[in-house]
Short mmCIF file of C-alpha atoms in Angstrom, two decimals:
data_model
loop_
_atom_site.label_atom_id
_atom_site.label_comp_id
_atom_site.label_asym_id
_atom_site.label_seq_id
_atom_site.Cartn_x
_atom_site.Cartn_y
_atom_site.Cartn_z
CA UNK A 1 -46.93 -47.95 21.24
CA UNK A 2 -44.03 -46.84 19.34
CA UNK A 3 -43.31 -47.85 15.87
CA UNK A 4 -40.21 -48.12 14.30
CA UNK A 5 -39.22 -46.78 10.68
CA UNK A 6 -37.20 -48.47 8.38
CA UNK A 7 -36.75 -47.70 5.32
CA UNK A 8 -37.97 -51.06 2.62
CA UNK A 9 -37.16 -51.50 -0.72
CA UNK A 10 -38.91 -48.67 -2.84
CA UNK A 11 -39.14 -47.78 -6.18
CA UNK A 12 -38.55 -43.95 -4.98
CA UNK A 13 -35.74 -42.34 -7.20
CA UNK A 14 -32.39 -42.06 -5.32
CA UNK A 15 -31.19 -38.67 -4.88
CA UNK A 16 -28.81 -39.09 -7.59
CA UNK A 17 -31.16 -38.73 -9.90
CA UNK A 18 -32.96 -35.95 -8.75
CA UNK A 19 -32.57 -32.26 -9.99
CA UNK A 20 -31.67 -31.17 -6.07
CA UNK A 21 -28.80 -33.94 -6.44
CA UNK A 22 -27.50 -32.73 -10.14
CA UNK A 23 -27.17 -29.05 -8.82
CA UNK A 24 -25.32 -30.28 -5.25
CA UNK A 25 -23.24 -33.06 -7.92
CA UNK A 26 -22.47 -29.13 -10.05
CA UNK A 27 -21.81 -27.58 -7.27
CA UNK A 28 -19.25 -30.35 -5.62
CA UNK A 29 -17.14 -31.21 -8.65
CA UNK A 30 -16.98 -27.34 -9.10
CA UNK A 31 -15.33 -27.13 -5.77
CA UNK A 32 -13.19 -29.72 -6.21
CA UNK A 33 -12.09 -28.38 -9.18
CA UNK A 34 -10.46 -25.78 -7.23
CA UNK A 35 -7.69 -28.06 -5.93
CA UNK A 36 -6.94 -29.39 -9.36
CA UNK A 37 -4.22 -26.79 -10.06
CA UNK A 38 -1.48 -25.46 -8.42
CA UNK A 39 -2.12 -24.27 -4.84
CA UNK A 40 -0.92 -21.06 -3.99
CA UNK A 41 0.43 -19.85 -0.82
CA UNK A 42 0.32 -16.57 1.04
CA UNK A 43 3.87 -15.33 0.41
CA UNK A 44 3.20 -16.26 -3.29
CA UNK A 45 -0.12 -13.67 -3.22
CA UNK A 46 2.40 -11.32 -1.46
CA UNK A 47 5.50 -12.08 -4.16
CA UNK A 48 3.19 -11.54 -6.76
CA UNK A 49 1.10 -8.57 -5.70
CA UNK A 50 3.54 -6.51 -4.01
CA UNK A 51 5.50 -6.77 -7.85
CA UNK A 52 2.55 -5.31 -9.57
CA UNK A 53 0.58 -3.23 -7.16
CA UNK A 54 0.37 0.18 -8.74
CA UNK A 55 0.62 2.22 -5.43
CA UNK A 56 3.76 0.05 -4.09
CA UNK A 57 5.14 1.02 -7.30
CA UNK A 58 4.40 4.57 -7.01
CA UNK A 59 5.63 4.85 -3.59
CA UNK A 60 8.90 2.97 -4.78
CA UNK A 61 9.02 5.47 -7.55
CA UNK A 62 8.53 8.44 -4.96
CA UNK A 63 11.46 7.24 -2.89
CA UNK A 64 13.42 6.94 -5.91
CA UNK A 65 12.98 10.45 -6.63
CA UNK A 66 13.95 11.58 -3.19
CA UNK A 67 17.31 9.60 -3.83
CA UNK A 68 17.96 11.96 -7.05
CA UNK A 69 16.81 14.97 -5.10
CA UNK A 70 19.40 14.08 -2.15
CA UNK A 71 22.34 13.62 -5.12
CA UNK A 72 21.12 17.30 -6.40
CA UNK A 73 21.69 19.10 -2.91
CA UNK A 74 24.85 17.33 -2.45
CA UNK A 75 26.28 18.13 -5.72
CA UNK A 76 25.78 21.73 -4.63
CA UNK A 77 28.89 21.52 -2.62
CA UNK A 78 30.94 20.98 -6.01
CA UNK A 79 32.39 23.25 -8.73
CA UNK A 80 30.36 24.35 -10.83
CA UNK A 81 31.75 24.91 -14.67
CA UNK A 82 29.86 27.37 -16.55
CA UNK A 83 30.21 28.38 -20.47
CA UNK A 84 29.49 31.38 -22.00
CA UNK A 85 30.20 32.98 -25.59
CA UNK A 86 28.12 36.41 -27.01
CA UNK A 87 28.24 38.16 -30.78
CA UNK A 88 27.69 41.80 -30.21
CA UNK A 89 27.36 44.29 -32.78
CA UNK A 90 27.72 48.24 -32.01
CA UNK A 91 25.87 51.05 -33.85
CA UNK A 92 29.70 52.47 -34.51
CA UNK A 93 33.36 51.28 -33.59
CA UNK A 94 34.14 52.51 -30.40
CA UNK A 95 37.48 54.95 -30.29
CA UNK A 96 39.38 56.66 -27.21
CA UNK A 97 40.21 60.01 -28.40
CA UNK A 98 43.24 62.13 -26.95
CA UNK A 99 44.17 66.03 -27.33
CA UNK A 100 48.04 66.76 -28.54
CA UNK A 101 49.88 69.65 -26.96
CA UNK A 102 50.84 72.43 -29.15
CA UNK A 103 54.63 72.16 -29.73
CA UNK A 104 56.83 74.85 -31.75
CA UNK A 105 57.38 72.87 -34.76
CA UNK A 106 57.90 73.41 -38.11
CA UNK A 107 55.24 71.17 -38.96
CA UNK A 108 51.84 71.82 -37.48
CA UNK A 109 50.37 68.55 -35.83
CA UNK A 110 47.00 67.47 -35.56
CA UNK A 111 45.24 69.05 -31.96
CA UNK A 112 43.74 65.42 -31.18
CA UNK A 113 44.31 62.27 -31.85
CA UNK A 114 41.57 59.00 -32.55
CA UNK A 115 42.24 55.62 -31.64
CA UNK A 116 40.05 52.47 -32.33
CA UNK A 117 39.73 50.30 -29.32
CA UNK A 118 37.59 47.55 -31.20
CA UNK A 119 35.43 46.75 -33.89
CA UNK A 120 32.23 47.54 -34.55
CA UNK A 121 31.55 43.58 -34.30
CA UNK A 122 32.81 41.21 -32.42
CA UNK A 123 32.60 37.68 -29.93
CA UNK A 124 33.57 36.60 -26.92
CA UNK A 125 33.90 33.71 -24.96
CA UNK A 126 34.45 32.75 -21.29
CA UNK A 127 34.98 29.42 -18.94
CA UNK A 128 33.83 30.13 -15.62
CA UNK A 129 34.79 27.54 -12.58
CA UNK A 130 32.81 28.51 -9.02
CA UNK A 131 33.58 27.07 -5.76
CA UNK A 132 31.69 28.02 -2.67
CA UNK A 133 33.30 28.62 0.05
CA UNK A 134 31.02 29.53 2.56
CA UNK A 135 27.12 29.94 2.30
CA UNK A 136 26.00 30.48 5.58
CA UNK A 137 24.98 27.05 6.21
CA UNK A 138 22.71 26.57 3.10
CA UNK A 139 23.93 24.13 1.44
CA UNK A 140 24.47 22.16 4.27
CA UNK A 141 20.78 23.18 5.62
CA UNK A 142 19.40 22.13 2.19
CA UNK A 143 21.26 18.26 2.32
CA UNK A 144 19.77 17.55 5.51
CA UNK A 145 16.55 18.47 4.16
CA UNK A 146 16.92 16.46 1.18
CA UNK A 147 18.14 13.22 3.32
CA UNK A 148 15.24 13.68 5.61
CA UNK A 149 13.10 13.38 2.49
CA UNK A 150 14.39 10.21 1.66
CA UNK A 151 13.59 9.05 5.21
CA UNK A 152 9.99 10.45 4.55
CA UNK A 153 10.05 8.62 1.24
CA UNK A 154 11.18 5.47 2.75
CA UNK A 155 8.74 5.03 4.73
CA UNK A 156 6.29 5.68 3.01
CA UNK A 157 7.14 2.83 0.95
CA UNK A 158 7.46 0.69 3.84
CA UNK A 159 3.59 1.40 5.26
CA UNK A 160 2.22 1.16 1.55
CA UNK A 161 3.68 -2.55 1.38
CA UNK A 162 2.32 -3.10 4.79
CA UNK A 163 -0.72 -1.40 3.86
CA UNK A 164 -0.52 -3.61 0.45
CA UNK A 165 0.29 -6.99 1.96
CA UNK A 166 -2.98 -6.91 4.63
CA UNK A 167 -5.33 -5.94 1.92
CA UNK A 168 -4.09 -9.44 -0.48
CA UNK A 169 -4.46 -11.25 3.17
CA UNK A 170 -7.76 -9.90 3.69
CA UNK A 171 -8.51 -10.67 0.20
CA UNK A 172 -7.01 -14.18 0.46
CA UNK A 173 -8.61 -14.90 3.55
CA UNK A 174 -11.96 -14.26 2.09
CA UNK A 175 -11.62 -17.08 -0.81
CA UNK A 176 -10.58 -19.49 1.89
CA UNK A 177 -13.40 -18.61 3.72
CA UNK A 178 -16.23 -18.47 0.62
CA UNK A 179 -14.66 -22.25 -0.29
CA UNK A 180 -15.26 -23.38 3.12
CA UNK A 181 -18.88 -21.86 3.41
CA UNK A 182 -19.79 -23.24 0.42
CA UNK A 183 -18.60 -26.58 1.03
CA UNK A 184 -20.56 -26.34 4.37
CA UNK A 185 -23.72 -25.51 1.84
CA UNK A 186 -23.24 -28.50 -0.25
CA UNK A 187 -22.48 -31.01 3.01
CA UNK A 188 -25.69 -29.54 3.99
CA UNK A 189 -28.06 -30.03 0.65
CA UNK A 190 -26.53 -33.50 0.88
CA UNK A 191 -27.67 -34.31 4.14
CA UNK A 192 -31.14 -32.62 3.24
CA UNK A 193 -31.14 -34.83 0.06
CA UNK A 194 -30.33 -38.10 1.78
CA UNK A 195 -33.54 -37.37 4.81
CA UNK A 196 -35.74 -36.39 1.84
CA UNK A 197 -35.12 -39.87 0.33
CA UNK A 198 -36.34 -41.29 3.95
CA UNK A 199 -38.30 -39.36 4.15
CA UNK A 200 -40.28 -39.96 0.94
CA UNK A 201 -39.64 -43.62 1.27
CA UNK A 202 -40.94 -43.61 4.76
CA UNK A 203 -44.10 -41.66 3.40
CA UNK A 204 -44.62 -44.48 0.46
CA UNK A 205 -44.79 -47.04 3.43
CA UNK A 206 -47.60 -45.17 4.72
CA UNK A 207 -45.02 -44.49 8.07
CA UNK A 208 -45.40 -40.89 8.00
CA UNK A 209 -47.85 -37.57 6.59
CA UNK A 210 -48.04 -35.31 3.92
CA UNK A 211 -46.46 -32.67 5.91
CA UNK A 212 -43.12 -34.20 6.29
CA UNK A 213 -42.45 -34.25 2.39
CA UNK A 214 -43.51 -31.14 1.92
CA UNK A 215 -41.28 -30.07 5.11
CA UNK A 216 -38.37 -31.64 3.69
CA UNK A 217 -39.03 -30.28 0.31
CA UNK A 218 -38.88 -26.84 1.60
CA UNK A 219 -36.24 -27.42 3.58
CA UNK A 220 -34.08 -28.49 0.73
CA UNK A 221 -35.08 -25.68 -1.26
CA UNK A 222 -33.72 -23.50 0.73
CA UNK A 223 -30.31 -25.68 1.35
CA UNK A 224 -30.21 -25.05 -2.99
CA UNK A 225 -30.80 -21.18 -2.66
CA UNK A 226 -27.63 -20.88 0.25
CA UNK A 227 -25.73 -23.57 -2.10
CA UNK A 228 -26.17 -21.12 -4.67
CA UNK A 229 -25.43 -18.10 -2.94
CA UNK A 230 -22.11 -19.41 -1.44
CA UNK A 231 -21.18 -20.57 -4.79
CA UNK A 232 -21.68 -17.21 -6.57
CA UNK A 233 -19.62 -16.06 -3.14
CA UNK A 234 -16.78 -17.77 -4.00
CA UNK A 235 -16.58 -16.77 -7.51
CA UNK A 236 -16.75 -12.79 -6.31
CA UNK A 237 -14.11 -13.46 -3.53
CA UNK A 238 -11.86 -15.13 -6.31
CA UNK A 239 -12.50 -12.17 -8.50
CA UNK A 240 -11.54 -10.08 -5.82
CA UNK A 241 -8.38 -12.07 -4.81
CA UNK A 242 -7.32 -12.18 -8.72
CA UNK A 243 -7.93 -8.38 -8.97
CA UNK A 244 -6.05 -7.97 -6.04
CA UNK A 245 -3.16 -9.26 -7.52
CA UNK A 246 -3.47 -7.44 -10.85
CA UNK A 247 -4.64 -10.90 -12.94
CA UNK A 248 -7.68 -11.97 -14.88
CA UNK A 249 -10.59 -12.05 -12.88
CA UNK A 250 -11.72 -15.13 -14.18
CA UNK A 251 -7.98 -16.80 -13.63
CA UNK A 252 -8.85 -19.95 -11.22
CA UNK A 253 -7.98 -20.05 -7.54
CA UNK A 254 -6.31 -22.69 -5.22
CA UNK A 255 -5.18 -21.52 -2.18
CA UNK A 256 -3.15 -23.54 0.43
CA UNK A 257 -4.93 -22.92 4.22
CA UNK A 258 -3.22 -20.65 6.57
CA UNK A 259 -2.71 -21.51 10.09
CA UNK A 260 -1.39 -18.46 11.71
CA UNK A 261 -0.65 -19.08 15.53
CA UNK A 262 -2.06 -15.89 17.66
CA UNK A 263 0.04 -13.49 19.24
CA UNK A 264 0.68 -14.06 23.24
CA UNK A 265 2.32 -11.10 24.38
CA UNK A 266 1.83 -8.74 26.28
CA UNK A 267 -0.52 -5.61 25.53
CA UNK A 268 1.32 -2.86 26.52
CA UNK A 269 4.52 -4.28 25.07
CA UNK A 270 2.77 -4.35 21.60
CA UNK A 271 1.52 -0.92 21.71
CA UNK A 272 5.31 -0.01 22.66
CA UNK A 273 6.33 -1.97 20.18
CA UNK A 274 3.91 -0.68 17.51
CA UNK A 275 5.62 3.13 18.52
CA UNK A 276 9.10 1.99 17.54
CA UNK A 277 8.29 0.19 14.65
CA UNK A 278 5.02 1.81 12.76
CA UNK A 279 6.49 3.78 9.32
CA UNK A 280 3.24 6.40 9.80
CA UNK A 281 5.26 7.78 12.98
CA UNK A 282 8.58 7.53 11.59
CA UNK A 283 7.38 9.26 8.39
CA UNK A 284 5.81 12.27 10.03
CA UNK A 285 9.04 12.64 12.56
CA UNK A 286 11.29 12.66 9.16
CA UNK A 287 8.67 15.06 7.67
CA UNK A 288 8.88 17.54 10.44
CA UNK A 289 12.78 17.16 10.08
CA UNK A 290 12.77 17.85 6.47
CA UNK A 291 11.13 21.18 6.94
CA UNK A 292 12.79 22.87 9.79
CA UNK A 293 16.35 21.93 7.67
CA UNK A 294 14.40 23.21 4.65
CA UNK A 295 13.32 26.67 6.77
CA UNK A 296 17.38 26.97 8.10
CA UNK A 297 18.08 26.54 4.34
CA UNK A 298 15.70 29.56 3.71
CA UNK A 299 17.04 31.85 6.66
CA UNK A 300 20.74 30.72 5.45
CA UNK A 301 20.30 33.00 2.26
CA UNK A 302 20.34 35.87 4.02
CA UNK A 303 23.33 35.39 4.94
CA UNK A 304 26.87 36.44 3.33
CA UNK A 305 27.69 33.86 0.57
CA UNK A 306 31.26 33.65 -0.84
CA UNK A 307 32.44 31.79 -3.74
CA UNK A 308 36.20 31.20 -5.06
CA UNK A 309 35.75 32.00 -8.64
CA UNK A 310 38.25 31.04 -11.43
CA UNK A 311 37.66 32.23 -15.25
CA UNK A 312 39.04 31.78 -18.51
CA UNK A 313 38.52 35.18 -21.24
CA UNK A 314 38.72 35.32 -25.32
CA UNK A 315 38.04 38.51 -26.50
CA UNK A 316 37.82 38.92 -30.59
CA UNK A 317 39.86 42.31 -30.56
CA UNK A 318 42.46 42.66 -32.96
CA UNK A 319 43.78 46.11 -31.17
CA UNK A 320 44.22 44.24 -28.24
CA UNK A 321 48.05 42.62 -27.65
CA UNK A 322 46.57 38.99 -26.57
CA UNK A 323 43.32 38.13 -26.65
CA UNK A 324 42.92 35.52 -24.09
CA UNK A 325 43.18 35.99 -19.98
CA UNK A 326 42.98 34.22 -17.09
CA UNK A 327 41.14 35.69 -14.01
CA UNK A 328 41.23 34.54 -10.38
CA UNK A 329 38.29 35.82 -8.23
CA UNK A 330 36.85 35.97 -4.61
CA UNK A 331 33.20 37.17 -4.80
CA UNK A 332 30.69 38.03 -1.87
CA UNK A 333 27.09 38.28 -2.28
CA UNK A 334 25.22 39.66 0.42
CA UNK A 335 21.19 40.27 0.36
CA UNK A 336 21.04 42.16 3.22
CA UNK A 337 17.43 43.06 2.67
CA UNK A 338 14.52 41.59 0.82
CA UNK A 339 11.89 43.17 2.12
CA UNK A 340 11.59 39.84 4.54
CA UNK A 341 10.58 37.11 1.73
CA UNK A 342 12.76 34.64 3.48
CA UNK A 343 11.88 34.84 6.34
CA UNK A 344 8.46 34.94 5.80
CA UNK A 345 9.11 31.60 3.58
CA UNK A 346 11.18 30.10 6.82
CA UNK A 347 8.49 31.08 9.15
CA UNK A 348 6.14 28.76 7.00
CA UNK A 349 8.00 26.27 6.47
CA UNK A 350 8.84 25.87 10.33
CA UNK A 351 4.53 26.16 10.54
CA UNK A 352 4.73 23.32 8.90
CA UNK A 353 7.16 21.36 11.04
CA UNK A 354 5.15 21.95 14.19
CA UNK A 355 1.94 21.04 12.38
CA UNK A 356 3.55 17.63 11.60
CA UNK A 357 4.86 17.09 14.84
CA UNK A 358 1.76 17.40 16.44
CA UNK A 359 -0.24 15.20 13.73
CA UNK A 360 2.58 12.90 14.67
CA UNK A 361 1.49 13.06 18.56
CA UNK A 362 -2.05 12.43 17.37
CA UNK A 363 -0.79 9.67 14.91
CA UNK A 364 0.83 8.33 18.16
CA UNK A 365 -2.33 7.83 20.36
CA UNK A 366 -4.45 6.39 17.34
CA UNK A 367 -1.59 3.69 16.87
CA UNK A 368 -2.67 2.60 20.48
CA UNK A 369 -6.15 2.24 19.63
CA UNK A 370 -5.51 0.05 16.81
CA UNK A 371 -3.14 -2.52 18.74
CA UNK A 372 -5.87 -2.43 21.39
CA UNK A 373 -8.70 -3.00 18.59
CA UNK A 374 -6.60 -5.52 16.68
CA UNK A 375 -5.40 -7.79 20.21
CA UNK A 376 -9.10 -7.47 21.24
CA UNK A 377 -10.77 -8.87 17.93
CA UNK A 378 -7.81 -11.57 17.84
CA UNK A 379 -8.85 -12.30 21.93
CA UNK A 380 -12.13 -12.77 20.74
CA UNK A 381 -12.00 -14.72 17.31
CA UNK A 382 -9.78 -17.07 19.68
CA UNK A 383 -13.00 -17.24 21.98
CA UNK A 384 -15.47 -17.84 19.40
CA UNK A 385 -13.45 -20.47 17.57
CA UNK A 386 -12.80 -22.60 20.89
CA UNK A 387 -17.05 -22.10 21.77
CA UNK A 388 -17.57 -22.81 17.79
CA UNK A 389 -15.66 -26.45 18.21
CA UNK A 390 -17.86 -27.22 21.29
CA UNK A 391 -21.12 -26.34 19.83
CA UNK A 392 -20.08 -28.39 16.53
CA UNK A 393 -19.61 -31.67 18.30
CA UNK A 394 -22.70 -31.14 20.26
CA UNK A 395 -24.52 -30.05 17.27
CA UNK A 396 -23.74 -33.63 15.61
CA UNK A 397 -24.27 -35.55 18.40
CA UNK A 398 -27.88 -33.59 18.46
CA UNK A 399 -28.59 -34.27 14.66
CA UNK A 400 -27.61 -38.11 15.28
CA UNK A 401 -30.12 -38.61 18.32
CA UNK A 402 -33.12 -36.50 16.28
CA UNK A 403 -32.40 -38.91 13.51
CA UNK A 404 -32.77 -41.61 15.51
CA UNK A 405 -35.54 -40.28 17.53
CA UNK A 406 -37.42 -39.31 14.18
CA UNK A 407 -36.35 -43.30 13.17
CA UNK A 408 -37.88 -44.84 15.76
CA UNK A 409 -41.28 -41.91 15.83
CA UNK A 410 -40.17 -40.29 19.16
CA UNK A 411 -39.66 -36.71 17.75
CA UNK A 412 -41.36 -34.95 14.56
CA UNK A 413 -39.46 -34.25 11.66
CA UNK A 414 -38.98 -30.48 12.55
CA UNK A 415 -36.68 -31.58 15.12
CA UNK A 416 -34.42 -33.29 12.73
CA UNK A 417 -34.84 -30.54 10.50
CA UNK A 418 -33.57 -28.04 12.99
CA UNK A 419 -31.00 -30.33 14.27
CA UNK A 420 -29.79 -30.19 10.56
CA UNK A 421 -29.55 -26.25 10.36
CA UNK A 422 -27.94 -26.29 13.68
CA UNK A 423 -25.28 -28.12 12.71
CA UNK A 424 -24.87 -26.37 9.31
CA UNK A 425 -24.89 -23.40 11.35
CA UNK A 426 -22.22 -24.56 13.52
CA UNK A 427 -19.77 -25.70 11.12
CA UNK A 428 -20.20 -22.15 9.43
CA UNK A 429 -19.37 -20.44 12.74
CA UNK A 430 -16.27 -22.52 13.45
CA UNK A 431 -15.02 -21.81 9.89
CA UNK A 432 -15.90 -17.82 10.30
CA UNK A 433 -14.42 -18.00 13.50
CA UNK A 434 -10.71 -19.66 12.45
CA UNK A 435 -10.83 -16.87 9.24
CA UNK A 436 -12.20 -14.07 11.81
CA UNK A 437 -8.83 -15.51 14.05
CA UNK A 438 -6.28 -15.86 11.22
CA UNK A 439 -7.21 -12.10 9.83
CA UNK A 440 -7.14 -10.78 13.41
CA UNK A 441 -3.78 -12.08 13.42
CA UNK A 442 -2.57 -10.55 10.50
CA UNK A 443 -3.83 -7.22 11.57
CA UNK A 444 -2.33 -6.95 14.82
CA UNK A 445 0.91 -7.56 12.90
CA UNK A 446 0.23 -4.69 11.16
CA UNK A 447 -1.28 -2.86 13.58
CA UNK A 448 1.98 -3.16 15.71
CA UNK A 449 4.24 -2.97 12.26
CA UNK A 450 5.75 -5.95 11.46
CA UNK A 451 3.85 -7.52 8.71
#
């Protein structure tokens, strides 16, 4: 004959004023203490971060510099205005000296004759204005180089904010996920607490053994140790998250849920996407560019380099009738040997340029392999979370009928018991499964570059 339990009127404490209940009652209002501010969103993290992440900054720097660099090899095409002024001093004036003919005169005259052509100090000055004309392609060579450093530099910047922007949604993510896990810990010390009341009170009616306290007791000891844990979880993944974002560690977190919706196209129209669109393969193609204009640039010095040359003269010489001049030149410089240091230095730097184009062809394939990684883990999180939702609702429906079978002394305890970590269990993997989905999300986006 079955008998059915029911719990009388006891003089058993309630779980609110047990120890177990004070540490869930700690652990709750600390939770919900964690919605009492203002919630933060995503793009927020990603405002904030991307303003004070040290290598977005650096990269933004770098691509600054590549703008100045650019300026610099254009400029080259300019005048150039040059100043000069020297103080010399000679051991001894200089003269030009000059033999007199011998003449029948009266008067004998000197056989040679000395004439001071400046002092023994002086200074001059000179303005110098230089136009080239033609340099064999150099300059030209060398602002193609410089713009496809820029390109370089540009993206670069682009994949570090990419590269930036996943890691503060990873690290986002994570809180979300620690706050959810550890509410899933307290729901579960609750329910423990609440069956450990029945328990007891059924045990104080004489309705059940020994063994059932103590199995209950256990059980909610270990509900307190994963309460615990997934607390201290959530304080590292907010210490994480604040780092992230350059703050306090200790600076309290509310975060507003995501609810990313998962990517439905196509396969091999992501990975095609993912080659138009990734900055990795546009930097390396720049990179390449850069140094075959750099290696023309070398080669073009060889070459015959003429320059219109305009220059203005003071010479400090009183013998001379005016002191100041005015020159108009045409110069040609020509190193017609070197003994092949250019074109050594061309021959590396065009090395280079295949060495880059073929990292960028390796680049290339492991691009693929991360859209296929990144589609596949979002395929799957999708997977899990729809299996997750089943097994939750059956999981309830299984803890209700082991309560009531446990009620009415058609199952042990145990069953209840493992009805209860079931559906703690459940509720975990749903919640692992929607972060697993939303960061799989997220990653194919920047898998296929457009995060």
């Amino acid at each position: 004959m079955c008998h059915t339990r029911r719990v009388k009127h006891s003089t058993l404490p309630h779980p609110a004023g047990t120890p177990s209940f004070r540490v869930l009652l700690v652990g709750a209002l600390w939770l919900a203490s964690l919605s009492a501010g203002a919630v933060e969103t995503l793009e927020n993290a990603w405002e904030i971060g991307l303003r004070h992440d040290r290598p977005v900054q650096m990269a933004t720097q770098q691509h600054a510099a590549s703008q100045e660099f650019e300026a610099a090899a254009e400029s080259a095409r300019w005048p150039g205005l040059q100043i000069s002024a020297s103080y010399t001093r000679l051991s001894e004036a200089p003269e030009a000296s000059a033999s007199l003919p011998q003449l029948p005169l009266p008067l004998p005259l000197p056989s040679s004759l000395s004439l001071p052509l400046s002092k023994d100090r002086f200074q001059n000055r000179h303005a110098t204005l230089t136009l080239p004309l033609y340099t064999s392609g150099r300059i030209s060579h060398a602002i193609e180089a410089a713009r496809a450093s820029v390109e370089v530099a540009a993206a670069d910047l682009r994949r570090t904010r990419q590269d930036s922007k996943l890691a503060i949604a990873k690290a986002y993510l994570n809180v979300l996920r620690a706050q959810q896990l550890a509410l899933v810990a307290n729901q579960h010390l609750s329910s423990l607490l609440t069956h450990q009341h029945d328990v007891q009170a059924f045990f104080a009616q004489g309705l059940v053994a020994k063994a059932d306290t103590l199995a209950v007791t256990v059980a909610v000891a270990d509900a307190q140790q994963r309460q615990i844990q997934a607390s201290n979880a959530v304080d590292l993944a907010s210490a994480a998250y604040n780092r992230q974002l350059q703050r306090p560690l200790a600076t309290p977190v509310t975060l507003a849920e995501t609810q990313f919706q998962p990517e439905h196209t196509e396969l091999a129209q992501l990975q095609h996407l993912a080659q138009q669109q990734r900055a990795e393969l546009d930097q390396l193609k720049s990179g390449s560019t850069a140094m075959t204009a750099q290696a023309r640039a070398v080669r073009s010095a060889d070459g015959p380099q003429l320059a219109l040359i305009g220059g203005y003269h003071h010479l400090d010489n009183p013998y001379l009738k005016q002191d100041t001049f005015r020159s108009l030149s045409l110069g040609l410089s020509w190193d017609i040997f070197d003994g092949g240091v250019n074109r050594h230095q061309a021959a590396a730097l065009q090395a280079r340029a295949s060495a880059l184009q073929l990292q960028r062809d390796e680049v290339q394939s492991f691009i693929e392999l991360q859209v296929r990684e990144a589609w596949q883990r979002q395929q799957e999180a999708l997977q899990r979370k729809q299996v997750a939702q089943a097994t939750l609702a059956y999981a309830e429906e299984n803890l209700k009928v082991a309560k009531d079978r446990y009620a009415n002394s058609l199952a042990p305890q145990s069953e209840v018991l493992d009805a209860e970590t079931r559906r703690a269990g459940a509720l975990g993997n749903l919640h692992n499964a929607h972060y697993d989905e939303q960061q799989a999300i997220l990653q194919l986006r920047h898998a296929v570059g457009n995060l």
